[in-house]
Coordinates of C-alpha atoms in Angstrom, one line a residue:
M1 CA 19.2 27.4 -3.1
K2 CA 21.8 29.7 -1.5
I3 CA 23.2 27.0 0.8
Y4 CA 23.9 24.8 -2.2
E5 CA 25.6 27.7 -4.1
C6 CA 27.8 28.4 -1.0
G7 CA 29.4 24.9 -1.3
A8 CA 27.2 23.0 1.1
V9 CA 27.6 19.6 -0.6
P10 CA 31.5 19.5 -0.3
K11 CA 31.3 20.6 3.3
C12 CA 28.6 18.0 4.0
L13 CA 30.7 15.3 2.4
D14 CA 33.6 16.2 4.8
M15 CA 31.3 16.0 7.8
M16 CA 29.8 12.7 6.6
K17 CA 33.3 11.2 7.1
S18 CA 33.5 12.3 10.7
E19 CA 33.8 9.7 13.5
D20 CA 31.2 11.6 15.4
F21 CA 27.8 10.3 14.5
R22 CA 26.3 13.7 15.3
D23 CA 28.3 15.3 12.5
R24 CA 27.3 12.6 10.1
L25 CA 23.7 12.9 11.0
F26 CA 23.6 16.7 10.7
A27 CA 25.3 16.6 7.3
T28 CA 23.1 13.8 6.0
K29 CA 20.0 15.7 7.1
V30 CA 21.2 18.8 5.2
I31 CA 21.5 16.7 2.0
W32 CA 18.0 15.3 2.7
Q33 CA 16.6 18.8 2.9
L34 CA 18.4 19.9 -0.2
A35 CA 16.9 17.0 -2.1
F36 CA 13.4 18.4 -1.7
D37 CA 14.4 21.2 -4.1
E38 CA 13.5 19.9 -7.5
S39 CA 16.1 22.2 -9.2
L40 CA 18.9 20.5 -7.2
R41 CA 17.8 16.9 -7.3
E42 CA 19.4 16.0 -10.6
K43 CA 22.6 17.7 -9.6
L44 CA 22.7 15.7 -6.4
K45 CA 22.0 12.5 -8.3
E46 CA 24.9 13.1 -10.7
N47 CA 27.3 13.7 -7.8
G48 CA 29.0 10.3 -7.7
A49 CA 30.9 10.9 -4.5
L50 CA 27.8 12.1 -2.7
M51 CA 25.7 9.1 -3.8
D52 CA 28.5 6.7 -2.8
M53 CA 28.6 8.3 0.6
L54 CA 24.9 8.1 1.1
D55 CA 25.0 4.4 0.1
S56 CA 27.7 3.9 2.7
L57 CA 25.9 5.8 5.4
S58 CA 22.7 3.8 4.7
K59 CA 24.5 1.0 6.5
D60 CA 25.8 3.2 9.3
T61 CA 26.0 1.9 12.9
S62 CA 23.8 4.8 14.0
K63 CA 20.1 4.1 13.2
A64 CA 19.4 7.8 12.9
V65 CA 22.2 8.3 10.3
T66 CA 21.0 5.2 8.4
N67 CA 17.4 6.6 8.4
A68 CA 18.6 10.0 7.1
A69 CA 20.8 8.5 4.4
Q70 CA 18.1 6.2 3.2
G71 CA 15.6 9.1 3.2
A72 CA 18.0 11.3 1.2
Q73 CA 18.6 8.5 -1.3
W74 CA 14.9 7.9 -1.6
V75 CA 14.0 11.5 -2.3
I76 CA 16.8 11.9 -4.8
K77 CA 16.0 8.7 -6.7
K78 CA 12.4 7.7 -6.1
Q79 CA 10.8 11.1 -6.3
A80 CA 12.8 11.9 -9.4
E81 CA 11.5 8.7 -11.0
E82 CA 7.9 9.5 -10.0
K83 CA 8.3 13.0 -11.4
S84 CA 9.3 11.6 -14.8
K85 CA 6.2 9.3 -15.0
A86 CA 3.0 10.4 -16.5
K87 CA 0.7 11.6 -13.8
P88 CA -2.5 9.6 -13.3
D89 CA -5.8 11.4 -13.9
S90 CA -7.6 12.5 -10.8
K91 CA -10.5 10.2 -11.6
S92 CA -8.3 7.1 -11.5
V93 CA -6.7 8.2 -8.2
K94 CA -10.1 8.8 -6.5
Q95 CA -11.2 5.3 -7.5
T96 CA -8.1 3.6 -6.1
S97 CA -9.2 1.0 -3.5
G98 CA -7.1 0.4 -0.4
H99 CA -6.9 2.2 2.9
V100 CA -6.6 5.6 4.6
M101 CA -3.1 6.3 5.7
I102 CA -2.3 8.4 8.7
S103 CA 0.9 10.5 8.3
Y104 CA 2.0 12.1 11.6
Q105 CA 4.9 13.3 13.7
W106 CA 5.8 11.0 16.5
D107 CA 4.9 13.4 19.3
D108 CA 1.2 13.2 18.3
Q109 CA 1.1 9.4 18.4
K110 CA -1.1 9.1 21.5
T111 CA -3.9 11.2 19.9
L112 CA -3.5 9.4 16.6
L113 CA -3.7 5.9 18.2
E114 CA -7.1 7.0 19.6
V115 CA -8.1 8.3 16.2
N116 CA -7.0 5.0 14.6
K117 CA -9.0 3.0 17.2
T118 CA -12.2 5.0 16.6
L119 CA -11.8 4.8 12.8
Q120 CA -11.4 1.0 13.2
N121 CA -14.6 0.8 15.2
A122 CA -16.3 2.7 12.5
G123 CA -15.3 0.1 9.9
I124 CA -12.7 2.2 8.2
K125 CA -9.5 0.5 6.9
V126 CA -6.5 2.4 8.2
W127 CA -2.7 2.1 7.7
M128 CA -0.6 3.7 10.5
D129 CA 3.0 3.6 11.6
V130 CA 2.9 2.3 15.2
E131 CA 6.5 1.3 15.9
Q132 CA 9.9 2.9 15.6
M133 CA 12.0 -0.1 14.6
A134 CA 14.6 -1.1 12.0
G135 CA 13.2 -2.4 8.7
S136 CA 12.4 -1.5 5.1
T137 CA 11.0 1.8 6.2
L138 CA 10.8 3.8 3.0
Q139 CA 9.5 0.9 0.9
A140 CA 6.8 0.3 3.5
M141 CA 5.9 4.0 3.5
A142 CA 5.9 4.2 -0.3
E143 CA 3.5 1.2 -0.6
A144 CA 1.3 2.6 2.1
V145 CA 0.9 5.9 0.2
E146 CA 0.5 4.1 -3.2
K147 CA -2.3 1.9 -1.9
A148 CA -4.1 4.7 0.0
Y149 CA -7.3 6.3 -1.4
A150 CA -6.8 9.2 1.1
V151 CA -4.0 10.3 3.4
I152 CA -4.6 12.0 6.7
I153 CA -1.9 14.6 7.3
C154 CA -1.5 15.7 10.9
V155 CA -0.4 19.3 10.8
S156 CA 2.0 20.8 13.4
P157 CA 5.3 22.7 13.5
K158 CA 7.2 19.5 14.2
Y159 CA 5.5 17.8 11.2
K160 CA 6.7 20.6 9.0
D161 CA 10.2 20.4 10.4
S162 CA 10.5 16.6 10.0
P163 CA 12.1 15.4 6.8
N164 CA 10.5 12.0 7.3
C165 CA 7.0 13.6 7.4
R166 CA 7.9 15.8 4.4
T167 CA 8.9 12.8 2.4
E168 CA 5.6 11.2 3.1
A169 CA 3.6 14.3 2.4
E170 CA 5.3 15.2 -0.8
Y171 CA 5.1 11.7 -2.2
T172 CA 1.3 11.8 -1.3
F173 CA 1.0 15.1 -3.2
Q174 CA 3.0 13.8 -6.1
L175 CA 0.7 10.8 -6.5
R176 CA -2.3 13.2 -6.3
K177 CA -3.9 11.3 -3.4
E178 CA -6.8 12.8 -1.5
I179 CA -5.5 14.8 1.5
I180 CA -7.4 15.2 4.8
P181 CA -5.6 17.7 7.1
L182 CA -5.9 17.4 10.9
M183 CA -4.8 20.4 12.9
M184 CA -2.7 19.1 15.9
E185 CA -1.7 22.5 17.4
Q186 CA -4.1 25.3 18.1
N187 CA -3.5 28.6 16.2
Y188 CA -0.8 27.1 14.1
K189 CA -0.7 28.4 10.5
P190 CA 1.4 26.2 8.3
D191 CA 3.7 28.0 5.9
G192 CA 6.6 27.1 3.6
W193 CA 6.4 23.7 1.9
L194 CA 3.6 22.5 4.2
G195 CA 1.4 25.6 3.6
A196 CA 2.0 25.3 -0.2
L197 CA 1.0 21.6 -0.1
L198 CA -2.2 22.1 1.8
G199 CA -3.3 25.2 0.0
A200 CA -6.8 26.2 1.0
K201 CA -7.8 22.8 2.2
L202 CA -10.1 22.9 5.3
W203 CA -8.7 21.1 8.3
I204 CA -10.3 19.3 11.2
D205 CA -9.3 20.4 14.7
F206 CA -7.5 17.7 16.8
S207 CA -5.5 20.1 19.0
D208 CA -5.5 19.7 22.7
N209 CA -8.5 22.1 23.1
C210 CA -10.7 20.3 20.5
N211 CA -14.0 18.5 21.1
F212 CA -12.7 15.1 20.2
E213 CA -16.1 13.5 19.8
E214 CA -17.2 16.2 17.3
S215 CA -13.9 16.2 15.5
I216 CA -13.9 12.4 15.1
K217 CA -17.4 12.5 13.7
Q218 CA -16.4 15.1 11.2
L219 CA -13.3 13.0 10.2
I220 CA -15.4 9.8 9.8
K221 CA -17.9 11.7 7.6
E222 CA -15.1 13.2 5.5
I223 CA -13.4 9.8 5.0
K224 CA -16.7 8.0 4.2
G225 CA -17.4 10.6 1.6
R226 CA -14.2 9.5 -0.2
T227 CA -14.2 5.7 0.6
P228 CA -14.4 3.2 -2.3
P229 CA -16.8 0.3 -1.8
E230 CA -15.9 -2.8 0.3
E231 CA -13.4 -1.1 2.6
N232 CA -13.9 -2.7 6.1
D233 CA -10.7 -3.8 7.8
V234 CA -7.9 -2.1 9.6
V235 CA -4.2 -2.6 8.8
I236 CA -1.4 -1.6 11.2
G237 CA 2.0 -0.8 9.6
K238 CA 5.4 -0.8 11.1
L239 CA 8.0 1.8 10.2
S240 CA 11.3 3.0 11.6
Y241 CA 11.0 6.7 11.2
L242 CA 12.7 8.8 13.9
N243 CA 10.7 12.0 13.4

């Protein structure tokens, strides 16, 4: 990545020491974005000064900085660990019992709460982030993905731009979970990492102009076609992502 080759990490380290939380946040988010590049991940992990700084900022007085630092740490360490593990075969993934996870950007929460409620009424077990609060965010997210038999990815430009959402989506892809895309913005064509992750998957329209009743029927049918036996309850999760 060109930004890395131009000395981004040393410059970010300087900004991470700033008394202005906005500088610390910007620099930490740059590192988080760099960490998604597999070719750079090991180099970042081997940078002792950087990892020490991320550890320090993971306890920052700013919740946004804390979230970004923990996110960068998680991608650098956890995703590298998962990458080194043997991948499960697709059959075992499809048979994993658990819930459907909803992965979304915060601006779409109102629509997704209605989706969650309707899925609940249809007897589908759902895991959804419903609060922005402090806590063991990344561990909760990881467990939610790991225990899911399918993940609903709510596609939008803001979802693509959110490192939180990307962390969830790429971990989902890494574990080879079933992905059900919902299109949250009319005429949006995902590109970059999100376009590559979704590939040619067919999406269900949940944009402002959609027929909600028809879309939810389609979603329920899609989920039930992938649902393991004895899945009946709804689970509500709490995360602290600031998308």
